[in-house]
CSV table of C-alpha atoms in Angstrom, one decimal:
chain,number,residue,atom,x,y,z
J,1,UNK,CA,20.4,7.6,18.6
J,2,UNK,CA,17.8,6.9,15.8
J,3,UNK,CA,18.4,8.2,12.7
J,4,UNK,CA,16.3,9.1,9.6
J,5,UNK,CA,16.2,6.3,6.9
J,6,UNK,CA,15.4,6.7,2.9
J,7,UNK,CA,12.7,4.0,2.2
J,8,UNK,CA,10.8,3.0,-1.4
J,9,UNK,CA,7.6,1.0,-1.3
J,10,UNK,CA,6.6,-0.8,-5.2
J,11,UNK,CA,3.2,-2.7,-5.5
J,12,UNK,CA,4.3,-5.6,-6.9
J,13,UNK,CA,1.0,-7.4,-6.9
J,14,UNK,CA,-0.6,-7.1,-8.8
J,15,UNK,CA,2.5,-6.3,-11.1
J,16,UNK,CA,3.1,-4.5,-14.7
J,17,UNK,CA,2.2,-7.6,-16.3
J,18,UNK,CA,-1.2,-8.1,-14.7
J,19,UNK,CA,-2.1,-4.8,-14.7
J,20,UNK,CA,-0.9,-3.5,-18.1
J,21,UNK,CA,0.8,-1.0,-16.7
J,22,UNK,CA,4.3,-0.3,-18.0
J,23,UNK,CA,5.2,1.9,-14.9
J,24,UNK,CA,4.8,0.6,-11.3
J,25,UNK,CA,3.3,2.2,-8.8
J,26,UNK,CA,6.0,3.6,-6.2
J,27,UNK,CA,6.4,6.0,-3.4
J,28,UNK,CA,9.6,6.8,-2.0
J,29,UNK,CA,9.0,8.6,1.9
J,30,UNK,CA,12.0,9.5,4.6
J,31,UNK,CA,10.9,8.0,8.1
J,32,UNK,CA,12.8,7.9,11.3
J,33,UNK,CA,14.1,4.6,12.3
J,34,UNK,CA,12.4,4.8,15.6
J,35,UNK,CA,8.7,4.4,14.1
J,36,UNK,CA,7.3,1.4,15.3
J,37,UNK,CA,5.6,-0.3,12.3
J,38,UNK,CA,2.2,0.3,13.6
J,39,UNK,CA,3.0,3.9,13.2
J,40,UNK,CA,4.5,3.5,10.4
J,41,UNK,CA,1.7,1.7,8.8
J,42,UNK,CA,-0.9,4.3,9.8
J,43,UNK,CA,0.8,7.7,9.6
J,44,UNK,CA,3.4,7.0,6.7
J,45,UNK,CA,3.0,4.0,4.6
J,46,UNK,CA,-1.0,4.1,3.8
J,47,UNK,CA,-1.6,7.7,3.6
J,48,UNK,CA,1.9,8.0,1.5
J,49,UNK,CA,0.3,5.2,-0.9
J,50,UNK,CA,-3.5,6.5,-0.9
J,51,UNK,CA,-5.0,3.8,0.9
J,52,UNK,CA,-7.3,4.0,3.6
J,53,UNK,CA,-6.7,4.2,7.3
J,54,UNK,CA,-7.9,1.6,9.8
J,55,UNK,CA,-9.7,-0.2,7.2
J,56,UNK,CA,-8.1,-4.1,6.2
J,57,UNK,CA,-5.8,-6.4,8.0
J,58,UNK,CA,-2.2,-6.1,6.9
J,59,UNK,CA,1.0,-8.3,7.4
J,60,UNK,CA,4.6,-7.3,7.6
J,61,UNK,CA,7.1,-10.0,6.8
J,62,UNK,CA,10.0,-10.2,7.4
J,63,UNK,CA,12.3,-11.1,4.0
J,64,UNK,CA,15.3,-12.4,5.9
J,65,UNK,CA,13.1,-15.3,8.0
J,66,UNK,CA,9.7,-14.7,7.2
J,67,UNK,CA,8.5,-13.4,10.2
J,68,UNK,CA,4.8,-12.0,10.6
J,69,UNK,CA,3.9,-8.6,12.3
J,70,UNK,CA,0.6,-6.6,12.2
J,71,UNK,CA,-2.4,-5.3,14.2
J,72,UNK,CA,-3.4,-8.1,16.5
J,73,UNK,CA,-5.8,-6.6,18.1
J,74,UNK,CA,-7.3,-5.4,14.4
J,75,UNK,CA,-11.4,-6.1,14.2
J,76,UNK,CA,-10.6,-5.9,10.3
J,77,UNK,CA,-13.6,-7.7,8.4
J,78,UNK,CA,-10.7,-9.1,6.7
J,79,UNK,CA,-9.3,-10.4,9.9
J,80,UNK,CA,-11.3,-13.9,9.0
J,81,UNK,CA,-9.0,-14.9,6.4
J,82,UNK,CA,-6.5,-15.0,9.0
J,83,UNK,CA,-7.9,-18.8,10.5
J,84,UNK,CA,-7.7,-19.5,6.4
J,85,UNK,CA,-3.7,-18.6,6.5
J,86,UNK,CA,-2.4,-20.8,9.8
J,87,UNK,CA,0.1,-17.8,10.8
J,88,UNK,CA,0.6,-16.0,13.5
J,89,UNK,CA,1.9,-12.4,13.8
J,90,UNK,CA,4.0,-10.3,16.3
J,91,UNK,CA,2.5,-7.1,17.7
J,92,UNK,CA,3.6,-4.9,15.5
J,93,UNK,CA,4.0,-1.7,18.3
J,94,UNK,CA,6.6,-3.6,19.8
J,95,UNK,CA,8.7,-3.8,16.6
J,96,UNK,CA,10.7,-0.6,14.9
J,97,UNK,CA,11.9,0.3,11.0
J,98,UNK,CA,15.6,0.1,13.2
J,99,UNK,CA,14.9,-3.5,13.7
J,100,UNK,CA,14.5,-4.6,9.6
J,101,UNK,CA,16.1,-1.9,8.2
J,102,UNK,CA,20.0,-0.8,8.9
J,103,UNK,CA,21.9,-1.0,5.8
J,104,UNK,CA,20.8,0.0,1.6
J,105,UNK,CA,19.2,-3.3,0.3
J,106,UNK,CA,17.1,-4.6,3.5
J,107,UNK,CA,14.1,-5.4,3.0
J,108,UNK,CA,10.4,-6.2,4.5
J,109,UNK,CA,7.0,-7.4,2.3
J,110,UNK,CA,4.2,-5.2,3.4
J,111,UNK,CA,0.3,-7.1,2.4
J,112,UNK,CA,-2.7,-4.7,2.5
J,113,UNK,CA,-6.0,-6.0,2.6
J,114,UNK,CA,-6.1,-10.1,3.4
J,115,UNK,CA,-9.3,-10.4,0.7
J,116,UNK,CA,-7.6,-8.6,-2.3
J,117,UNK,CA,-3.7,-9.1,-1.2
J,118,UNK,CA,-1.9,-5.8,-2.1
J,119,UNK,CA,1.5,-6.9,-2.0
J,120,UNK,CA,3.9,-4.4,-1.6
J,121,UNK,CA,8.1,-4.8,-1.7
J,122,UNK,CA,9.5,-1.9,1.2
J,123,UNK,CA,13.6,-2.0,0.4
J,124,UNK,CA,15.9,0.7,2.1
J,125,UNK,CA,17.4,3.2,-0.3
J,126,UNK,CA,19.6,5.2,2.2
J,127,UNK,CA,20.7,5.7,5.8
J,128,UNK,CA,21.3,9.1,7.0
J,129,UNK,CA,23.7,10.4,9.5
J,130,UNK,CA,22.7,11.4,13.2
J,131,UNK,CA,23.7,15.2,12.3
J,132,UNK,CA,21.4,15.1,8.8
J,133,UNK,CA,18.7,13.2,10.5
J,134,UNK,CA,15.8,15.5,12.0
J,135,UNK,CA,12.7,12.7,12.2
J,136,UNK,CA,10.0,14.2,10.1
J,137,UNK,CA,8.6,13.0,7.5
J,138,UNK,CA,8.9,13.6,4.0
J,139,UNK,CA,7.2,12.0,0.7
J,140,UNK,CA,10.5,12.3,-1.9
J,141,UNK,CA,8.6,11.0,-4.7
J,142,UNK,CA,5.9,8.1,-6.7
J,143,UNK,CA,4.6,7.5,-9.5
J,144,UNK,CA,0.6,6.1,-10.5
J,145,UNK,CA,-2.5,6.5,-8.2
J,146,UNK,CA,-3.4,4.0,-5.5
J,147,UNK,CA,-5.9,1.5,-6.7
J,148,UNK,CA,-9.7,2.2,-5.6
J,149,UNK,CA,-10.1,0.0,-2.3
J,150,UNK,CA,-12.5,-3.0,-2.4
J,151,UNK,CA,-12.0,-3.8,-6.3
J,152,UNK,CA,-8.7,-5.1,-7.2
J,153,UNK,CA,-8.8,-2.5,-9.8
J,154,UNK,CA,-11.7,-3.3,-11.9
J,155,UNK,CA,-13.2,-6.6,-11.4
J,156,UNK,CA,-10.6,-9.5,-11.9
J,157,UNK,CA,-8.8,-6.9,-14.8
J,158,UNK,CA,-6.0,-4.6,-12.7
J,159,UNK,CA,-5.6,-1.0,-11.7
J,160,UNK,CA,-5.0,-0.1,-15.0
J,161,UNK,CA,-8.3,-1.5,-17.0
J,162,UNK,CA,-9.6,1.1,-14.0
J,163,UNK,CA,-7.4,3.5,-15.2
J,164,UNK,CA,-7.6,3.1,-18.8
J,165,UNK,CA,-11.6,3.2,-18.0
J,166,UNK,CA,-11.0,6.4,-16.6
J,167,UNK,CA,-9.5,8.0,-18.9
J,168,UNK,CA,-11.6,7.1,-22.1
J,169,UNK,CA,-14.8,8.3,-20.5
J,170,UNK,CA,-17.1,6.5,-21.9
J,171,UNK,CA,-18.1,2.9,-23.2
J,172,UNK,CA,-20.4,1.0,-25.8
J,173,UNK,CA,-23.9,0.2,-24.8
J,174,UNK,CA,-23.4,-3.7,-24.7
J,175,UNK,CA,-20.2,-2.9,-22.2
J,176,UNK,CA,-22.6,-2.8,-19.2
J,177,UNK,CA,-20.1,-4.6,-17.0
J,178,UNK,CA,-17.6,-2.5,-17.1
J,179,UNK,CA,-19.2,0.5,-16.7
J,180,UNK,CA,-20.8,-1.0,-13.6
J,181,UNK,CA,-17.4,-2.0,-12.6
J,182,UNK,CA,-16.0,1.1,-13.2
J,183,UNK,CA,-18.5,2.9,-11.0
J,184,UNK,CA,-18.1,0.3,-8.4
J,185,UNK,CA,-14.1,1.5,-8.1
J,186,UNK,CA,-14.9,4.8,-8.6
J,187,UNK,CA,-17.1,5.1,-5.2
J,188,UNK,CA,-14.1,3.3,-3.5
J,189,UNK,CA,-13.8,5.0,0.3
J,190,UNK,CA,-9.7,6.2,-1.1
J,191,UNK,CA,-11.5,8.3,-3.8
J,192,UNK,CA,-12.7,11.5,-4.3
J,193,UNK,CA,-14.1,12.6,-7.9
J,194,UNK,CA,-12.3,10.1,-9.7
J,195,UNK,CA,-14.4,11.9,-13.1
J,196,UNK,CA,-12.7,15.1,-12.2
J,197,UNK,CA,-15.7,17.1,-12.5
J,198,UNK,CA,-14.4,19.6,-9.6
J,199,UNK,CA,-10.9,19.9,-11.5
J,200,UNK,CA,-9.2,17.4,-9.3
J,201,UNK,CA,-7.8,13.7,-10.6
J,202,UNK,CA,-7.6,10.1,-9.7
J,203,UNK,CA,-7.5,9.4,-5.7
J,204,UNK,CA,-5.4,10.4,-2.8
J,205,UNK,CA,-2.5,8.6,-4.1
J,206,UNK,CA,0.0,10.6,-6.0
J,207,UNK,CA,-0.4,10.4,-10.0
């Protein structure tokens, strides 16, 4: 019988140290083991983080072997990095969270977006019991908003130059580039009024 599993997902590139940012960006989410990684990809992991659905090429590798599953039959414009990278991947529909993750510590490397390499560290936190477990999914908790897609932050600089842009609101006159930069992330296709001038913040990712 499947049971529900406690899973926490860190962006880990780029990390603090690139990006400034003392605080990682983290989302913890309760999944049944039974998800196939394709659905977890698309109904959990993405939308939990903030970005977009049926957008890049992605990877799932295995930590123990290094095993590669994804979307084979993806027509992801980023799909022709994948001649660049000489792997090949599993379908991931024929693969479940039961089959990577059965006891606290296991873990699997999830990569979003073959041009700008998200890297993200999945690592099981807890296993529930059969008589606890009731399969539906629940965001526990995160911290920081998904970067805006398409920009690796801001240019070359991070999320958080993005961020930090953001929240200062305005910049000298000879700082043209990053105000075009900054307007560039802000019409990513994971945000909506990233200025906040209807009262809401940042993007879909939890802040």
């Amino acid at each position: 019988r499947a049971v529900d599993i406690q899973l926490r997902i860190e962006l880990t590139h780029p990390g603090p140290e690139r990006t400034r940012e003392t605080r990682p960006l983290w989302r913890e989410v309760r999944v049944s083991s039974a998800m196939s990684l394709r659905a977890f990809q698309d109904r959990v992991l993405n939308p939990a983080i903030g970005w977009c659905r049926n957008y890049h090429f992605y990877p799932f590798t295995d930590a123990t072997d290094g095993s590669l599953f994804g979307p084979v039959d993806s027509m992801a414009v980023d799909s022709m990095h994948l001649m660049w990278m000489g792997y090949w991947h599993l379908d991931d529909r024929e693969f479940y969270l039961s089959d990577f993750f059965v006891q606290k510590g296991d873990r699997m490397v999830y990569e979003y977006d073959l041009g700008d390499h998200w890297t993200h560290l999945i690592s099981l936190e807890r296993v529930f019991s059969a008589e606890e477990s009731d399969g539906a999914v629940r965001v526990l908790g995160g911290e920081i908003s998904c970067p805006p897609e398409d920009s690796n932050g801001l240019g070359e600089k991070g999320p958080a130059a993005f961020y930090a842009a953001l929240q200062e609101g305005k910049f000298e006159k000879d700082d043209r580039d990053t105000l075009k930069a900054v307007c560039e992330a802000a019409s990513a296709l994971n945000y909506k009024d990233p200025f906040g001038k209807k009262g809401e913040g940042g993007g879909e990712g939890s802040d």
